[in-house]
Coordinates of C-alpha atoms and ligand atoms in Angstrom, one line a residue:
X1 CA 56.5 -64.6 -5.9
X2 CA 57.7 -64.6 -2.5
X3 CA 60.9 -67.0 -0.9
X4 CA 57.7 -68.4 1.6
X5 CA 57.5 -72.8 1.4
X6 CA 54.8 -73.6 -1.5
X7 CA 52.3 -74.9 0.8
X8 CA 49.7 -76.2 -2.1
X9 CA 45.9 -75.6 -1.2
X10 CA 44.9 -78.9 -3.1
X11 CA 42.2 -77.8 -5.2
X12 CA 41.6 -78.6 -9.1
X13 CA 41.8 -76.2 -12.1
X14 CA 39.1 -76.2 -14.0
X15 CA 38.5 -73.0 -16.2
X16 CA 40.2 -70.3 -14.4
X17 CA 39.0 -71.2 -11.2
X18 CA 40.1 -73.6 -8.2
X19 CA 37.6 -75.8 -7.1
X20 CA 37.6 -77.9 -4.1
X21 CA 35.6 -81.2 -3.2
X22 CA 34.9 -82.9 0.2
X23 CA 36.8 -86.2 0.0
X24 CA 40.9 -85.7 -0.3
X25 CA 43.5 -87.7 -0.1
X26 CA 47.1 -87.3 1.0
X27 CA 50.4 -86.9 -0.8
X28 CA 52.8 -89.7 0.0
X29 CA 55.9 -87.2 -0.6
X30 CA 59.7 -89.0 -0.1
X31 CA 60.7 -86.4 2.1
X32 CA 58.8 -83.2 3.7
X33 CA 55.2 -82.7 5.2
X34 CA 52.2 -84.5 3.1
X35 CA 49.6 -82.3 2.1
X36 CA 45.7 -82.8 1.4
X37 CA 44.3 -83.1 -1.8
X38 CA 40.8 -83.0 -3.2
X39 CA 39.5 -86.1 -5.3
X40 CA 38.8 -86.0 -8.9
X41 CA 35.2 -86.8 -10.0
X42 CA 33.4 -88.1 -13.0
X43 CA 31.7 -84.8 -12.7
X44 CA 34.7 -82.5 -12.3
X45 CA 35.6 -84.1 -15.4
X46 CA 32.8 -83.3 -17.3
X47 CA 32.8 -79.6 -16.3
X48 CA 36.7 -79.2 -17.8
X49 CA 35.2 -80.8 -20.7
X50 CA 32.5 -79.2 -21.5
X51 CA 34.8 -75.7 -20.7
X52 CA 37.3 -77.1 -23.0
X53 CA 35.0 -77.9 -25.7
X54 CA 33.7 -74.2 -25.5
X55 CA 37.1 -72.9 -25.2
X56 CA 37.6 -74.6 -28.3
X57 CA 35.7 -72.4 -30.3
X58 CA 37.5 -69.4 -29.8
X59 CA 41.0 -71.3 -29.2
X60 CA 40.6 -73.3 -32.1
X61 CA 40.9 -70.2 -34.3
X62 CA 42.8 -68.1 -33.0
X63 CA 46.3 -67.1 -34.8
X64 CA 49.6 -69.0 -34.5
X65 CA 51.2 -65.6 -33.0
X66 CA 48.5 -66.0 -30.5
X67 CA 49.6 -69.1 -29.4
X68 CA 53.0 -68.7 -29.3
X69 CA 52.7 -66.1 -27.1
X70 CA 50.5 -68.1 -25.0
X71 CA 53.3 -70.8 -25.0
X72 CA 56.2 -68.5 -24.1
X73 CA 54.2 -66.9 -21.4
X74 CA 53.8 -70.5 -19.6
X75 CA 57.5 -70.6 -19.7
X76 CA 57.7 -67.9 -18.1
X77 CA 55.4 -68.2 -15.4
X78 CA 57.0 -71.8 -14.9
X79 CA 60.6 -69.7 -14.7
X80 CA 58.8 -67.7 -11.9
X81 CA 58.4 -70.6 -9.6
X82 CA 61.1 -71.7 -10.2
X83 CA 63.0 -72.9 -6.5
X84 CA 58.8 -73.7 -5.5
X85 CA 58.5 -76.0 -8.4
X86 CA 61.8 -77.5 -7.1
X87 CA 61.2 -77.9 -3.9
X88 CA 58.1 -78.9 -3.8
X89 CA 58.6 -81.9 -7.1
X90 CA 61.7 -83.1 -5.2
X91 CA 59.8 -83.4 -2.2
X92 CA 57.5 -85.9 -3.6
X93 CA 59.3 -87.8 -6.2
X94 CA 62.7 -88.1 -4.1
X95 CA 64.8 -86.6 -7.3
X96 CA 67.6 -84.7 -7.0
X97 CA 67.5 -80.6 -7.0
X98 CA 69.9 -80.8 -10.2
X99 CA 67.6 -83.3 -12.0
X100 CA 64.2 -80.9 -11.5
X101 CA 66.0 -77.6 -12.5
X102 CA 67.4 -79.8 -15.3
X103 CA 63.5 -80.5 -16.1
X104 CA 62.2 -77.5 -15.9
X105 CA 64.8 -76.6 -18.4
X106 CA 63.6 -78.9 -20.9
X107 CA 59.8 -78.3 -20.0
X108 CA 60.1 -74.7 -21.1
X109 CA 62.6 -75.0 -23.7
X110 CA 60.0 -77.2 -25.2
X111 CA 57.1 -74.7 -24.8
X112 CA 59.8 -72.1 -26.5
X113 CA 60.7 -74.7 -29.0
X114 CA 56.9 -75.1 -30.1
X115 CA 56.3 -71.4 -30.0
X116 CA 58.9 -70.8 -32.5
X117 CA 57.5 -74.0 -34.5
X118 CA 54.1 -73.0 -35.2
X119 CA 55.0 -69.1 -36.2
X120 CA 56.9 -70.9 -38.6
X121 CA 54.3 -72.8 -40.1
X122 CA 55.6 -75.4 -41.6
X123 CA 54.0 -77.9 -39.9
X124 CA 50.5 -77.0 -41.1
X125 CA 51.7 -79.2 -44.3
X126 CA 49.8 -76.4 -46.4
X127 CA 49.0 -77.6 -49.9
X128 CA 47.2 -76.2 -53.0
X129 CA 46.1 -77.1 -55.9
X130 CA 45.1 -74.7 -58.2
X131 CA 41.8 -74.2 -60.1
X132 CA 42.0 -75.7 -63.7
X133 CA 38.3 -74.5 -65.4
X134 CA 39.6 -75.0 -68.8
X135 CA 40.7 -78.9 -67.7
X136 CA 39.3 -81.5 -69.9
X137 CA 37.1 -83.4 -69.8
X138 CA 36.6 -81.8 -66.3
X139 CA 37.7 -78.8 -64.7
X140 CA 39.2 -78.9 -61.6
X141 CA 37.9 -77.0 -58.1
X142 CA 40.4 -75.1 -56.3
X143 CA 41.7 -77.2 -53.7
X144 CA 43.7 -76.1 -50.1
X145 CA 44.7 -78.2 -47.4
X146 CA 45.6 -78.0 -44.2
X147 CA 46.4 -79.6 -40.9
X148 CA 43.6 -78.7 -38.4
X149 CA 43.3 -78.8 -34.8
X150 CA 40.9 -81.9 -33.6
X151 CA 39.6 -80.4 -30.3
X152 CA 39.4 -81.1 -26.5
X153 CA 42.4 -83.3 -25.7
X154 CA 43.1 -85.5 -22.1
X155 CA 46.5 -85.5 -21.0
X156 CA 48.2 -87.9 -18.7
X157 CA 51.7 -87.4 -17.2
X158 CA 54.2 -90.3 -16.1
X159 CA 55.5 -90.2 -12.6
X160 CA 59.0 -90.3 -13.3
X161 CA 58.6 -86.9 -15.1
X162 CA 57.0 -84.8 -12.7
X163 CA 57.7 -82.0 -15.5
X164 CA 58.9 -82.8 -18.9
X165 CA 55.9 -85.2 -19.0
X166 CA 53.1 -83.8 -17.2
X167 CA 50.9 -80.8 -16.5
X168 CA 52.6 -78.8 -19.1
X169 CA 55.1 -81.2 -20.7
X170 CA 55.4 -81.9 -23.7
X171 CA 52.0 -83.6 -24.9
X172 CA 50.5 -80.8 -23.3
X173 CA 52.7 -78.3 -24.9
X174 CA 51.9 -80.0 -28.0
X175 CA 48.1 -79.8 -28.1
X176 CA 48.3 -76.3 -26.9
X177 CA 50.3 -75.4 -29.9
X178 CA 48.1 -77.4 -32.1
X179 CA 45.3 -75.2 -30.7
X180 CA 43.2 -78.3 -29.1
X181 CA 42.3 -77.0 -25.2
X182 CA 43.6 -79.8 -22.6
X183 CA 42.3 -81.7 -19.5
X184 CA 45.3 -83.1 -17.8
X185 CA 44.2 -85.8 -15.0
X186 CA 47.0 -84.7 -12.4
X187 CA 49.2 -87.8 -11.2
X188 CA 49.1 -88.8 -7.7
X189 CA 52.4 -89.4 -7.7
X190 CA 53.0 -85.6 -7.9
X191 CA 49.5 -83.9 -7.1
X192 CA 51.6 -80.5 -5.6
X193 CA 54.2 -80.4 -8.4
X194 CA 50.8 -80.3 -10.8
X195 CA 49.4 -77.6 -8.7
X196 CA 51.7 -75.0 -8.9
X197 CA 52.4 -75.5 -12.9
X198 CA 48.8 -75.8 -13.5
X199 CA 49.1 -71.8 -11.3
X200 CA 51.4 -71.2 -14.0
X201 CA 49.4 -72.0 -16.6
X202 CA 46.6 -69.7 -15.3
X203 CA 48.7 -66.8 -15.2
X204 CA 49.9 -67.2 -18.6
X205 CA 45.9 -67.3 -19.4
X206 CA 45.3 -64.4 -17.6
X207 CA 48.0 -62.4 -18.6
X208 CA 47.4 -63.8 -22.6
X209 CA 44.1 -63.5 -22.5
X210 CA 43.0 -66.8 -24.2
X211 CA 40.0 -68.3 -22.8
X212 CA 40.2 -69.7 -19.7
X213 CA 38.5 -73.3 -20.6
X214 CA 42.0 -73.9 -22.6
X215 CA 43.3 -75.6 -19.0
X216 CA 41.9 -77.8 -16.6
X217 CA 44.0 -79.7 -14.0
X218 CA 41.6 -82.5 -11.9
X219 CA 43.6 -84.1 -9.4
X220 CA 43.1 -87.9 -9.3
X221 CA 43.4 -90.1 -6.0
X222 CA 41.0 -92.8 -7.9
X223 CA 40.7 -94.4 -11.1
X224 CA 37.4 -93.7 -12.2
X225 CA 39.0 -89.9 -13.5
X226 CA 41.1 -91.2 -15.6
X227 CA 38.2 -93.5 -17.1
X228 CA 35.7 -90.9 -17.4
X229 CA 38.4 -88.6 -19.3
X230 CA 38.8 -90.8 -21.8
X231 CA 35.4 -91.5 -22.3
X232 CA 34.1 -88.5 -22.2
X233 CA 32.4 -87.4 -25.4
X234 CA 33.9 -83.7 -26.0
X235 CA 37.7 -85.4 -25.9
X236 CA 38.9 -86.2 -29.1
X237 CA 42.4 -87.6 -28.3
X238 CA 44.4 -88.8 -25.4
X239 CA 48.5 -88.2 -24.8
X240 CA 49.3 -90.7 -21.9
X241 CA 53.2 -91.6 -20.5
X242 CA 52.5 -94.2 -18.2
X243 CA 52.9 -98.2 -17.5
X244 CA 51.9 -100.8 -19.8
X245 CA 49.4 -102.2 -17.9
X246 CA 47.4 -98.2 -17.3
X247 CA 48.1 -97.5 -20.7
X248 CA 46.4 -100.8 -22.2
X249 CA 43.3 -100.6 -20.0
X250 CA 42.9 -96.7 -20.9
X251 CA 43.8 -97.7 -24.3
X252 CA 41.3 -100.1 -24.7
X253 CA 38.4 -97.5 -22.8
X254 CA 39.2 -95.5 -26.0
X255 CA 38.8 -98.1 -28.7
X256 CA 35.8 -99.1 -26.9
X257 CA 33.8 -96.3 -27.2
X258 CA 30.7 -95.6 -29.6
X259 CA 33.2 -93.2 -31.4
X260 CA 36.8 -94.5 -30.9
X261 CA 39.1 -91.9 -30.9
X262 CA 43.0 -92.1 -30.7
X263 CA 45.2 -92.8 -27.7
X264 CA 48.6 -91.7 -28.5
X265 CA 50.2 -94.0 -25.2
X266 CA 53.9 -94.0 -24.6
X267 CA 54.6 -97.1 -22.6
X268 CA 57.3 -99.0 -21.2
X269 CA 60.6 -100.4 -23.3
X270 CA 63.4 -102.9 -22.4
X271 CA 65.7 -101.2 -25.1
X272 CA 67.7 -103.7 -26.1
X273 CA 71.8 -103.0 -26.6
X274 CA 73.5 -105.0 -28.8
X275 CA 77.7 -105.0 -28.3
X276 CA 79.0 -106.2 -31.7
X277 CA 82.4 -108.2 -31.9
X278 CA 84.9 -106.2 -32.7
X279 CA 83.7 -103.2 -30.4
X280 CA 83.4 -105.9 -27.3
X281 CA 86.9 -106.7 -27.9
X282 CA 88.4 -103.3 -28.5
X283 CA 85.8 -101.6 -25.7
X284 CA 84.2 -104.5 -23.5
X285 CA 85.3 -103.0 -20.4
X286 CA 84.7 -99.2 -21.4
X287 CA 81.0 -100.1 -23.1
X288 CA 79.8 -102.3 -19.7
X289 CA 81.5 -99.5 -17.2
X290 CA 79.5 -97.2 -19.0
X291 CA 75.6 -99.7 -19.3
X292 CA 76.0 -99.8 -15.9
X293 CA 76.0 -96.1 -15.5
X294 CA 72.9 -96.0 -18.1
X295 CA 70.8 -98.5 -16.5
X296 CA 70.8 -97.0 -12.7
X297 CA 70.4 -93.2 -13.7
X298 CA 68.1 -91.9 -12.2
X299 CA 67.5 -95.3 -10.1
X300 CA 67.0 -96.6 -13.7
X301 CA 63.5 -94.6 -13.9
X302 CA 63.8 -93.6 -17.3
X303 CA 61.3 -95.3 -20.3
X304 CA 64.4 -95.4 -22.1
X305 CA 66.9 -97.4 -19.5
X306 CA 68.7 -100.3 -21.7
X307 CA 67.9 -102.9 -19.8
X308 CA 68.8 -105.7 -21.6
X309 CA 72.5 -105.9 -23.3
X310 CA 73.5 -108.8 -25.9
X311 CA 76.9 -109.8 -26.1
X312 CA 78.5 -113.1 -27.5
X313 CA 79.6 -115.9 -25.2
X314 CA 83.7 -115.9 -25.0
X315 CA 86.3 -114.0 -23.5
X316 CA 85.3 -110.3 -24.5
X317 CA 81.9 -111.0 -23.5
X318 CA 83.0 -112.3 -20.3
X319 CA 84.8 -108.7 -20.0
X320 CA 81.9 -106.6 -20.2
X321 CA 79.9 -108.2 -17.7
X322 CA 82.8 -107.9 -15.4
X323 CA 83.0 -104.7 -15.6
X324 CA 79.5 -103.9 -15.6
X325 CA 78.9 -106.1 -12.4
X326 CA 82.2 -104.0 -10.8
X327 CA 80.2 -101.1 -11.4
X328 CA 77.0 -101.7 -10.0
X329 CA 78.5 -103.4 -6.9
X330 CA 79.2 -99.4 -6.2
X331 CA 76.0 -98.3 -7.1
X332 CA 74.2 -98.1 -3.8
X333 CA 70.2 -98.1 -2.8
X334 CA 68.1 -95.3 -4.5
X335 CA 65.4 -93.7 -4.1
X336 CA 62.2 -94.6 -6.0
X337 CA 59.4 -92.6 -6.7
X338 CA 56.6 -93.8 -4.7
X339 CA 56.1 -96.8 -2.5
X340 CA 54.3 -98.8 -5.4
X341 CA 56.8 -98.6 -8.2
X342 CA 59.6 -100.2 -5.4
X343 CA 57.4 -102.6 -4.5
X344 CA 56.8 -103.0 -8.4
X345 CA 60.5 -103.6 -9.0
X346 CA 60.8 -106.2 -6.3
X347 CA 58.4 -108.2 -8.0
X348 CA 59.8 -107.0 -11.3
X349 CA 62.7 -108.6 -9.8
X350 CA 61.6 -111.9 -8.2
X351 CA 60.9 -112.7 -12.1
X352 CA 64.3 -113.5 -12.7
X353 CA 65.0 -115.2 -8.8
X354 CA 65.5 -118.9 -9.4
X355 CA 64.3 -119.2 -12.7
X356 CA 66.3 -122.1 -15.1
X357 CA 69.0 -121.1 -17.0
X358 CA 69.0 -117.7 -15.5
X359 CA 72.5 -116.7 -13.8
X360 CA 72.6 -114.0 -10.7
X361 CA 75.2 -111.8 -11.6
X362 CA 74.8 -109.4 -8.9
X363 CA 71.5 -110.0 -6.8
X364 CA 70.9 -107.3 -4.0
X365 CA 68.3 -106.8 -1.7
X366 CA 66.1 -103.5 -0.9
X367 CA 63.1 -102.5 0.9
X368 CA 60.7 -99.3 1.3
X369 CA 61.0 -97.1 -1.2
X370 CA 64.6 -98.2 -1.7
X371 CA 66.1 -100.0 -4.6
X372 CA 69.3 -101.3 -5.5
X373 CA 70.9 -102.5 -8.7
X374 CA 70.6 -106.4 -10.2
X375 CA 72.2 -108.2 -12.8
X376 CA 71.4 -111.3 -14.7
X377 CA 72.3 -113.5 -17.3
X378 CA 70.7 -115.5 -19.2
X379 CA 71.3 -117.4 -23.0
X380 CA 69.6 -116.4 -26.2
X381 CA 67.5 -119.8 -26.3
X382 CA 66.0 -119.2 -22.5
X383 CA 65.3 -115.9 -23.1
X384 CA 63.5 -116.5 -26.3
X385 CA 61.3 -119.4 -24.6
X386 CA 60.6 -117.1 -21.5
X387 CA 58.2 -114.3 -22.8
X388 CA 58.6 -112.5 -19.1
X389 CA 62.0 -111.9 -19.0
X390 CA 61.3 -109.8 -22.1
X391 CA 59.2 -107.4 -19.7
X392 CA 60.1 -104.2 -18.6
X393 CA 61.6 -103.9 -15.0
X394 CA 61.2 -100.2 -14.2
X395 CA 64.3 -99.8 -12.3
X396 CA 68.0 -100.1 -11.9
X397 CA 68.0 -103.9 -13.4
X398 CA 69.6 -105.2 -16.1
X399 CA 69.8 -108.1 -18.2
X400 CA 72.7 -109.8 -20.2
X401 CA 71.8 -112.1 -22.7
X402 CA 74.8 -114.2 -24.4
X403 CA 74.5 -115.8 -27.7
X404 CA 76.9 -117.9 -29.6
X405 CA 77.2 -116.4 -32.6
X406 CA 76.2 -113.4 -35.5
X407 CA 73.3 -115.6 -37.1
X408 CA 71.8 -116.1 -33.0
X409 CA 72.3 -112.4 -32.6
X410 CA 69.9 -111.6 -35.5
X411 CA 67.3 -114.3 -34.3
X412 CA 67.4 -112.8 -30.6
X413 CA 67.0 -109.5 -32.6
X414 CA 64.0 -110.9 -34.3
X415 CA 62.3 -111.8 -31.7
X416 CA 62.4 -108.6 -29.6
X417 CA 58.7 -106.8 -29.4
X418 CA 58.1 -103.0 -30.5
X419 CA 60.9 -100.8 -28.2
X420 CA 61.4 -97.1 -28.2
X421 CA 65.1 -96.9 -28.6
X422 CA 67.4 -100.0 -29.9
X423 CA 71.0 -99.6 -29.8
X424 CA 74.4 -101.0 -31.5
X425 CA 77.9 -100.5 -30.7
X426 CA 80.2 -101.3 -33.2
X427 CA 83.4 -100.9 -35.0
X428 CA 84.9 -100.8 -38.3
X429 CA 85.3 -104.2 -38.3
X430 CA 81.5 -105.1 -37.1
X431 CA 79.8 -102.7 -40.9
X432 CA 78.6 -106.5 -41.6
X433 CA 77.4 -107.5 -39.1
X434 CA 75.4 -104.0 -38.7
X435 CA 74.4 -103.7 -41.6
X436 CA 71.8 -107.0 -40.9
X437 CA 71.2 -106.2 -37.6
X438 CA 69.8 -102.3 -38.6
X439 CA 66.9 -103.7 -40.9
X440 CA 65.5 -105.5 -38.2
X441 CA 66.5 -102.8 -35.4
X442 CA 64.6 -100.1 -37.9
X443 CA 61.4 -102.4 -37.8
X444 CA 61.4 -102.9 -34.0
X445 CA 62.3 -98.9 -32.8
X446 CA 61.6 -96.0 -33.1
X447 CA 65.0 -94.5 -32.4
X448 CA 67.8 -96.6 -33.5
X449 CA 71.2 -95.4 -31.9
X450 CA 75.1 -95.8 -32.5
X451 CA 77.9 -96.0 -29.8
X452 CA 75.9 -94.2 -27.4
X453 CA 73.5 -94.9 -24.6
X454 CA 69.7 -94.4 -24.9
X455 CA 68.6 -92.6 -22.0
X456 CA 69.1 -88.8 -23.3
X457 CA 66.1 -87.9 -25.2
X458 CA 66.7 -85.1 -27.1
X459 CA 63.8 -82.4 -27.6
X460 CA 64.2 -81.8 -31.4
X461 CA 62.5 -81.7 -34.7
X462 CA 64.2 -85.1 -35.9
X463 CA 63.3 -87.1 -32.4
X464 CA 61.2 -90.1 -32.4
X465 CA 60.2 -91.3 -28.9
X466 CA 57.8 -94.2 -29.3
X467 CA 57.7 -97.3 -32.1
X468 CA 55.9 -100.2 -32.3
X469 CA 53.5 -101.6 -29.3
X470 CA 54.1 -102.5 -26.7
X471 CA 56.6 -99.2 -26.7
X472 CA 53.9 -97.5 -28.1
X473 CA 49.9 -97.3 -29.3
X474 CA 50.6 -95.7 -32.2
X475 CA 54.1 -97.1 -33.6
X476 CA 53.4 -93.7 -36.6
X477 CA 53.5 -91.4 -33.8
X478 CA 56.3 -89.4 -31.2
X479 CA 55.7 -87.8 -27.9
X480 CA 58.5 -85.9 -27.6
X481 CA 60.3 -83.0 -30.4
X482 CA 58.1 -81.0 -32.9
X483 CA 56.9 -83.6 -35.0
X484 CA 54.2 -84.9 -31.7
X485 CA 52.2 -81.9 -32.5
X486 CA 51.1 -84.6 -35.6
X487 CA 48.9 -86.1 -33.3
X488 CA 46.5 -83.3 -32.1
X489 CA 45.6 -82.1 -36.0
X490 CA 43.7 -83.3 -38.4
X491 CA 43.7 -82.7 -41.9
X492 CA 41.1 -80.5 -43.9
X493 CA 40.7 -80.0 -47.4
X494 CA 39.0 -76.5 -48.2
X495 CA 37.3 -76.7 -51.7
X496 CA 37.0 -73.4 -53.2
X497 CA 36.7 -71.7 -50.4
X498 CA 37.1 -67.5 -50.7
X499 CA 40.4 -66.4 -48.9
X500 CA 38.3 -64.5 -46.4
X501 CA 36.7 -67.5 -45.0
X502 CA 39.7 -69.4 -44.6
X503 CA 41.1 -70.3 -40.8
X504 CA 44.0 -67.9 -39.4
X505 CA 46.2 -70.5 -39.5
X506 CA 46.4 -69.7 -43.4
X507 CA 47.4 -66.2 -43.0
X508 CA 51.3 -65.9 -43.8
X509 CA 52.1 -69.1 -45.1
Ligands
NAP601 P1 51.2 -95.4 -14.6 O1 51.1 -96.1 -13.3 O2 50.6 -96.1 -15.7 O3 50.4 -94.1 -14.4 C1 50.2 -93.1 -15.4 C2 48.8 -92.4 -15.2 O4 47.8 -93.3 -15.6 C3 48.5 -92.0 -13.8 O5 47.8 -90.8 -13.8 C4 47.6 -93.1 -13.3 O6 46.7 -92.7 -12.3 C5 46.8 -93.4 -14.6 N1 46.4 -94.8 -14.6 C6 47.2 -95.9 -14.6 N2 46.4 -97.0 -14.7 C7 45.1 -96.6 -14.8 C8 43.9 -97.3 -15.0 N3 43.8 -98.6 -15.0 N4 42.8 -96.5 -15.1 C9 42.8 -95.2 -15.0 N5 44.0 -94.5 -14.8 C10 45.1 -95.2 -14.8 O7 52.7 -95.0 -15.0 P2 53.8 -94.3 -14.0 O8 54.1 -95.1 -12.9 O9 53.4 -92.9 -13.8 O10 55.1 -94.3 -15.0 C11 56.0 -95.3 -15.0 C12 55.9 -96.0 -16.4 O11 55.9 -95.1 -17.4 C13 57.1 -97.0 -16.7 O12 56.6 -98.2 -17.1 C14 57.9 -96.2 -17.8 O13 58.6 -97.0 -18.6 C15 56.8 -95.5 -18.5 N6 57.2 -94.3 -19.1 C16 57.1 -94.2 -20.5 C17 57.6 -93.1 -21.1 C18 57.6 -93.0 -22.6 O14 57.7 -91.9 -23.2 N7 57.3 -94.1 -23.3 C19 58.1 -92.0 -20.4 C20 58.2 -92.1 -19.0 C21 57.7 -93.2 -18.4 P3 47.1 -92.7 -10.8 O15 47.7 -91.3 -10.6 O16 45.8 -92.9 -10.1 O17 48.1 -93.8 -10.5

């Protein structure tokens, strides 16, 4: 690679080769020169499909080693475009140069992570039970299980992840692993970023050798790609990141089909913080300082932002929101990822403007791609009557709701929807109270947390990023850390089957 500006020729990937089409569209980058992009067909679609589903064949079956290696190699070739990647991604999506090297970090420690997953082998959940001929009254076959690949697989990525959740993040790193060929429908948030790390993806093909029909990149720029991706016959599973709204209407395109198959959608999350007693009094101050911080990282465009914290009415409470309002007062405009998802906040925003029983805390104003913080208050009865102030506001708001005692803490609880993270901060003196609230919290998340703040997902085998819907389509299910590559295999049971007929993915385990 040369130090020469990534000037991305706008094509899609499909099978080894770039392919252009007559109608583009442009890039709507924060900062830097737009570029022209070609729009994503029906029929593009069908030709990474039907090169994924022939890929498949070969891909499908090929050995864990090779896989890994296939994996590593993306890394690498992702490490070699490095400062293009960056430039380029924080071009259009406005995020910092620290934030996208900080990505790309996790995007190939995760392809590393996987490679080193699936020589281990564990996860192919191997199982055998032995021939019994001499069983009465009946003998019993010799019986071997084993997680399989499931095929073809669509991939979408989430705008605010240009990296760690797109071309090759992590539900495409996961598939790959699994050994299912993917389709990823490019973002148009992003469409260059996707570009040069679907180039990296090709090199790692070329240089691996797997078949080429393993990765297709179509570029979107209207909906009907997305539609016919999910539709299409050959794919057998879908890993979005996206909106609640997108992920429903793909969702239901899925069920809807003469043969449903799974849509593993992660979706949006309020991720409630509940500040026991004893920790508001001992830490009010510390604990709201540091929400504030959480909930306008990254201009609060993170799945996981806290939004809403619940605090009891009284003196302690009344410390924490002053310090969380003193805080965001210094937080200036950010920022936002495209023109749509401001605009989206604003309304997100206007929500709360006005409504009963809802108390301005700190109300600022932005416009263009701009946002600045907000801060509300409500009680727990209002909030429970009012189903949209449970909905997520992607973006640097937040939400305090008091209530008046323990027993109106666990009925607020209660009443919260499916969430990806729930959180607690406590003390020694709040075990009781915890030890009701987590029941609940454990039914509701799918990452409960301690003292802490959500926002840092950690990419490890014990991470759960999704729970119930709306935070997710499949609450049994995570999108980030080892265990995601569950979604893309299917088990097989192999009934007496002669060792030499066996898949690869037997051999050494
Ligand atoms: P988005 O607007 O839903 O877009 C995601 C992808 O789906 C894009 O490729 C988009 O296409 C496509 N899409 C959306 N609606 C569609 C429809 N009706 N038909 C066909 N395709 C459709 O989401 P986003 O703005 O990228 O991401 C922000 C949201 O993602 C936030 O709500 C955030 O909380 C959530 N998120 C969740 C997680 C998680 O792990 N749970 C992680 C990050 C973000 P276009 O390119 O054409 O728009």
């Amino acid at each position: 690679m040369t130090d020469e500006t990534f000037t991305p020729h706008g094509c899609h990937l499909i099978a080894g080769s770039w392919v252009d089409a007559e109608a583009r569209f442009s890039s709507d980058p924060a900062h830097g020169p737009a570029h022209d992009f070609s729009v994503g067909t029906p029929d593009l679609v069908d030709r990474a499909c039907v090169a994924a589903e022939e890929a498949f064949w070969t891909y499908g079956y090929s050995t864990r080693a090779e896989r890994a290696d296939f994996l590593e190699a993306i890394a690498e070739e992702i490490e070699k475009r490095g400062a293009k990647i960056t430039e380029i991604g924080c071009s259009e999506t406005g995020l910092p140069a620290a934030r996208l090297e900080g990505e790309r970090g996790r995007t190939t420690g995760q392809l590393r992570l996987f490679a080193s997953h699936i020589r281990d082998g564990a996860y192919l959940d191997f199982r055998h039970d032995v021939a019994l001929p001499e069983r009465a009254p009946l003998p019993r076959p010799d019986l071997k299980m084993v997680q399989r690949p499931i095929g073809p697989v669509a991939v979408f990525g989430a705008s605010n992840f240009p990296l760690a959740f797109s071309t090759a993040g992590g539900d495409t790193a996961a598939a790959l692993a699994a050994g299912c060929p993917v389709v990823v429908k490019g973002h148009s948030a992003h469409p260059g970023t996707g570009e040069i790390v679907a180039e990296a993806i090709k090199g790692a093909i070329e240089r691996t050798g797997v078949p080429a029909g393993v990765f297709s990149l179509i570029q979107g720029g209207k909906r009907d790609v997305g539609q016919a991706l999910v539709q299409h016959p050959l794919i057998r599973a879908v890993g979005f990141t996206g909106s609640l709204a997108g992920g429903r209407a793909l969702f239901d395109l899925c069920a809807a089909r003469p043969e449903p198959i799974p849509f593993f959608g992660e979706l949006g999350s309020v991720n409630p913080m509940f500040v026991l007693s004893h920790a508001a009094k001992a830490r009010g101050r510390e604990i709201g300082t540091g929400w504030a911080g959480s909930i306008t990282m990254g201009a609060g465009q993170f799945c996981t932002n806290p939004g809403i914290a619940v605090i009891a009415a009284g003196e302690a409470g009344d410390t924490f929101v002053s310090a969380a309002t003193e805080a965001l007062k210094d937080v200036g405009a950010q920022v936002m990822l495209t023109d749509g998802i401001a605009q989206a906040y604003r309304e997100g925003k206007s929500r709360f403007d006005g409504r009963n029983a809802v108390e301005p805390l700190l109300a600022t104003e932005s416009d263009g791609r701009s946002a600045s913080p907000n801060l509300y208050q409500t009680d727990a009865a209002t909030y429970m009557q009012d189903h949209a102030l449970g909905e997520e506001v992607f973006g640097p708001l937040g939400l305090v709701i008091r209530v008046s005692d323990e027993a109106e803490m666990e009925e607020l609880a209660r009443n919260f929807e499916g969430q990806l993270t729930a959180t607690m901060h406590l003390d020694d003196g709040d075990a009781s109270q915890a030890r009701k609230l987590l029941p609940i919290l454990e039914r509701k998340a799918g990452r409960v947390l301690v003292n802490g703040f959500p926002t840092g997902v950690e990419v490890a085998d014990t991470m759960v990023h999704g729970g119930p819907y709306p935070a997710s389509t499949n609450f049994g299910a995570t999108s980030v850390g080892t265990l995601s590559i569950r979604r893309f295999l299917r088990p097989v049971c192999f009934q007496n089957l002669p060792d030499a007929l066996l898949p690869s993915d037997f051999q050494s385990i």
